[in-house]
Amino acid sequence: MSHEVHHFSMGGWLFALAYITSAVGCYAGLSCARKAANAWTSVARTRWTLMAALSIGGVGIWLMHFIGMMGFDVPGSAIRYDLGLTLLSVALAVTATLVGLRILDTDVQWIRGLPSDVRLLVGGVIMGFAVAGMHYSGMAAVRIQGELEQGRSYVAASVAIGVVASIVALWLSRVAERPAVRIPAAAVMGCAVVALHYTGMAGIAVTVDPSAPNPEGMTIMTLLFPGFIIGVALLAVPVVALMASASTQDLEQEREMAIWLGGDGPETVSRPYGRHGNGDVM
C-alpha cells in the first residue's frame, strides 16, 4: 500500500537553498573551465579542469542533492542513509563532470581527431547518465522502515533532463567567456540540476511496514554537516585560485608599463591563462 511522502517538509526555503548552492557551484566550475580552456600548459589545464569538476560535481550537483533530501520525509518511518552508497554518489558526480570536461579537451590523444560537436555530444551523454547515476545511487542509499520504489517514467525523464543539461553545461563551459555571461549560464545549469533531482523525486513511491526493523545508517544531518564543510572547502580552493591567477589584461598592462618606463617589458613572462585572449578572473 502506497504511503504518504513529503518533499518539502522543512519549508520552501530549502528549495531556494538547494538552487542557490547548485548555481554557485556551477558558476565557480564554469570559471575554472574557462581558465582550463585558456591555459597554455597541460598541467595548468588539468588543475583547472579538476577544480571545475569538484565545483560542479561536488557542490553544484551532489551537495544540492543532499540539501534537497533534507526536505524528504516519510511519516511513520525514520530515514537513514548508507554511507558507502553515499560516498559512491559523490564520486560519480565528480568523475562524471571530469570525464565530460576532459572529452572536450583537444590535448586528449584518443579524441583529438573527433569533430568538436561529436565530442560535445559524447561528453554530454556520458556526463548526463553518470549524473543521473549519482542521483539514483544517492537514492539507493536511503533506508526506511519498508520499501522505496522509483517510477520508470520519472527515471527516464530525469535521465533525459540530465543528458540535455550536461550537453548544455559542457557547451557553456566553452562559450561563457565573460563573467556577465557565466552568471545566467550558471543560473540555467542550476535550474537543470534541480529539475533532474525533483523529477526523480516525484516518481518515488514508498510502502511503510510497521513490523519491519528500524532502518540502520546515518541521518541526513550527520551526512550534511561534514558535507557542508567539504563543500565550502571545495568552493574556497577554486575561488582563491581564480582571484590569485593573473589575467591576460594584467600581464599586458605590466608589459606596457615596463616599456613606458624604458625597459624591455616582461616579454618572457608566460601567459598561462590567456590562450584564447580571455582576460577575466571570475
XYZ file of C-alpha atoms in Angstrom:
282
model
C 0.000 0.000 0.000
C 1.495 3.337 -1.119
C 2.321 5.699 1.721
C 2.412 9.461 2.041
C 5.692 11.191 1.098
C 6.769 14.779 1.759
C 9.447 16.522 -0.318
C 9.387 19.946 1.365
C 8.834 19.021 4.993
C 11.165 21.814 6.171
C 9.602 24.502 4.007
C 10.169 26.126 0.630
C 13.356 27.883 1.788
C 15.136 24.546 1.391
C 14.327 24.517 -2.319
C 15.797 28.012 -2.644
C 18.939 26.983 -0.731
C 19.398 23.923 -2.942
C 19.088 26.016 -6.088
C 21.468 28.742 -4.872
C 24.040 26.121 -3.853
C 23.835 24.497 -7.282
C 24.102 27.813 -9.148
C 27.094 28.995 -7.081
C 28.920 25.698 -7.574
C 28.209 25.793 -11.312
C 29.433 29.384 -11.586
C 32.742 28.552 -9.908
C 33.037 25.470 -12.115
C 32.377 27.432 -15.312
C 35.014 29.979 -14.311
C 37.560 27.197 -13.762
C 36.581 25.565 -17.063
C 37.321 28.843 -18.868
C 40.709 29.004 -17.177
C 41.374 25.438 -18.334
C 40.416 26.326 -21.905
C 42.773 29.316 -21.883
C 45.728 27.611 -20.165
C 48.993 27.185 -22.055
C 50.278 24.049 -20.320
C 48.703 20.626 -19.829
C 49.453 20.782 -16.094
C 47.524 24.035 -15.730
C 44.630 22.695 -17.836
C 44.439 19.555 -15.708
C 44.482 21.572 -12.481
C 41.717 23.935 -13.595
C 39.627 21.087 -15.041
C 39.840 19.166 -11.769
C 38.722 22.240 -9.815
C 35.855 22.704 -12.278
C 34.757 19.082 -11.759
C 34.891 19.423 -7.967
C 32.904 22.669 -8.061
C 30.200 21.477 -10.456
C 30.062 17.807 -9.469
C 30.812 18.059 -5.765
C 28.912 21.256 -4.942
C 26.593 22.083 -7.847
C 25.241 18.533 -8.125
C 25.987 16.360 -5.075
C 25.641 18.915 -2.279
C 22.494 20.283 -3.909
C 21.048 16.746 -3.930
C 21.509 16.216 -0.204
C 20.295 19.683 0.683
C 17.127 18.792 -1.200
C 16.970 15.476 0.661
C 16.689 17.385 3.949
C 13.064 18.025 2.980
C 12.350 14.347 2.223
C 10.122 12.820 4.889
C 8.120 9.615 5.205
C 5.583 9.901 8.045
C 5.670 6.806 10.208
C 9.242 5.839 9.384
C 12.713 7.043 10.221
C 15.046 7.752 7.268
C 18.668 6.689 7.267
C 21.455 6.687 4.651
C 24.048 4.073 3.766
C 27.487 5.712 3.949
C 29.125 3.568 1.249
C 26.498 4.331 -1.385
C 26.529 7.995 -0.401
C 30.292 8.193 -0.978
C 29.800 6.380 -4.292
C 27.284 9.018 -5.348
C 29.708 11.909 -4.773
C 32.450 10.027 -6.612
C 30.101 9.548 -9.573
C 29.142 13.224 -9.644
C 32.743 14.474 -9.680
C 34.017 11.783 -12.045
C 31.144 12.342 -14.491
C 31.863 16.051 -14.676
C 35.604 15.459 -15.029
C 35.133 12.940 -17.854
C 32.742 15.252 -19.678
C 35.154 18.182 -19.486
C 38.145 16.058 -20.477
C 36.375 14.767 -23.577
C 36.237 18.362 -24.802
C 39.983 18.768 -24.214
C 41.829 18.578 -27.545
C 45.010 17.501 -25.738
C 43.482 14.083 -25.026
C 45.042 11.872 -27.699
C 42.256 9.386 -28.376
C 39.607 12.037 -29.069
C 41.747 14.675 -30.771
C 40.575 13.676 -34.258
C 36.863 13.855 -33.467
C 34.834 16.923 -34.513
C 34.040 19.300 -31.648
C 30.276 18.708 -31.992
C 30.776 14.949 -31.670
C 32.964 15.426 -28.587
C 30.298 17.677 -27.085
C 27.553 15.108 -27.726
C 29.557 12.148 -26.412
C 30.728 14.048 -23.355
C 27.210 15.277 -22.615
C 25.678 11.794 -22.883
C 28.328 10.227 -20.639
C 28.095 13.039 -18.129
C 24.274 13.036 -18.169
C 23.972 9.303 -17.494
C 26.599 9.476 -14.766
C 24.949 12.478 -13.082
C 21.626 10.622 -13.142
C 23.517 7.639 -11.743
C 24.712 9.898 -8.929
C 21.115 10.802 -8.088
C 19.890 7.214 -8.069
C 22.899 5.852 -6.205
C 22.153 8.551 -3.640
C 18.550 7.380 -3.550
C 19.700 3.752 -3.261
C 21.428 4.825 -0.051
C 18.051 5.734 1.507
C 16.837 3.322 4.179
C 13.265 3.393 5.532
C 11.060 1.062 7.553
C 9.661 -0.539 4.435
C 10.333 -0.281 0.701
C 11.049 2.576 -1.699
C 10.387 2.352 -5.444
C 11.169 4.620 -8.401
C 8.642 5.201 -11.198
C 10.183 4.212 -14.534
C 8.734 7.116 -16.498
C 10.156 9.581 -13.973
C 13.542 7.859 -14.129
C 13.543 8.142 -17.917
C 12.514 11.805 -17.753
C 15.205 12.648 -15.199
C 17.900 10.890 -17.273
C 16.795 12.849 -20.352
C 16.994 16.085 -18.354
C 20.454 15.086 -17.143
C 21.752 14.405 -20.663
C 20.370 17.643 -22.110
C 21.589 19.631 -19.107
C 25.064 18.087 -19.387
C 25.346 18.917 -23.086
C 24.293 22.488 -22.359
C 26.703 22.675 -19.410
C 29.657 21.474 -21.489
C 28.766 23.899 -24.274
C 28.501 26.750 -21.796
C 31.887 25.819 -20.342
C 33.396 26.763 -23.713
C 31.346 29.814 -24.703
C 30.762 31.535 -21.353
C 33.914 33.645 -21.536
C 32.873 36.763 -19.621
C 31.593 36.769 -16.016
C 28.442 38.571 -17.179
C 27.673 35.580 -19.409
C 28.552 32.965 -16.798
C 26.007 34.307 -14.314
C 22.939 33.413 -16.443
C 24.746 30.267 -17.625
C 25.191 29.102 -14.020
C 21.557 30.007 -13.302
C 20.443 27.769 -16.185
C 22.682 24.923 -15.058
C 21.342 25.225 -11.505
C 17.777 25.002 -12.834
C 18.650 21.847 -14.773
C 20.263 20.123 -11.789
C 17.335 20.966 -9.527
C 14.886 19.831 -12.227
C 16.629 16.460 -12.518
C 16.537 15.981 -8.756
C 12.882 16.820 -8.213
C 11.722 14.995 -11.345
C 13.277 11.845 -9.964
C 11.858 12.515 -6.509
C 8.350 12.998 -7.928
C 8.354 9.366 -9.060
C 9.044 7.915 -5.612
C 6.521 5.575 -4.016
C 7.055 4.129 -0.542
C 5.456 1.320 1.398
C 5.847 1.511 5.169
C 5.902 -1.772 7.065
C 5.452 -1.183 10.821
C 6.651 -4.718 11.518
C 9.950 -4.164 9.685
C 13.064 -3.393 11.752
C 14.120 0.216 12.142
C 16.494 1.301 9.369
C 20.207 1.489 10.075
C 22.631 4.102 8.829
C 23.373 7.809 9.117
C 20.854 10.608 9.467
C 20.715 13.369 6.864
C 22.127 15.885 9.348
C 25.158 13.746 10.199
C 25.835 13.482 6.470
C 25.308 17.143 5.671
C 27.415 18.595 8.489
C 30.705 17.281 7.053
C 29.196 17.725 3.580
C 28.796 21.466 4.113
C 32.335 21.762 5.465
C 33.769 19.867 2.499
C 31.561 21.859 0.118
C 32.840 25.176 1.483
C 36.417 23.905 1.140
C 35.753 22.732 -2.414
C 34.484 26.195 -3.314
C 37.184 28.055 -1.415
C 40.031 26.423 -3.329
C 38.906 27.422 -6.867
C 37.688 30.844 -5.727
C 41.074 31.644 -4.164
C 42.856 30.257 -7.224
C 40.682 32.334 -9.548
C 41.268 35.509 -7.548
C 45.015 34.893 -7.374
C 45.526 33.996 -11.039
C 46.925 36.704 -13.248
C 44.690 37.721 -16.145
C 45.803 38.451 -19.674
C 44.960 42.117 -19.205
C 47.142 42.302 -16.078
C 50.137 40.853 -17.910
C 49.602 43.144 -20.886
C 49.444 46.197 -18.630
C 52.679 45.141 -16.911
C 54.406 44.834 -20.291
C 53.193 48.262 -21.455
C 54.206 49.890 -18.167
C 57.704 48.408 -18.363
C 58.098 49.653 -21.940
C 56.844 53.115 -20.927
C 59.440 53.215 -18.141
C 62.155 52.448 -20.651
C 62.548 48.726 -20.104
C 62.041 45.846 -22.466
C 58.877 44.695 -20.711
C 58.239 41.269 -19.284
C 58.419 39.605 -22.684
C 59.475 36.370 -21.073
C 56.503 36.294 -18.750
C 54.303 33.378 -19.715
C 50.614 33.841 -20.300
C 49.324 30.619 -18.731
C 45.659 31.518 -18.852
C 45.339 33.596 -21.988
C 45.410 31.084 -24.800
C 42.175 32.449 -26.255
C 42.667 36.051 -25.319
C 40.292 35.944 -22.377
C 41.328 38.218 -19.546
C 38.708 37.714 -16.852
C 39.292 36.372 -13.380
C 35.913 35.311 -12.116
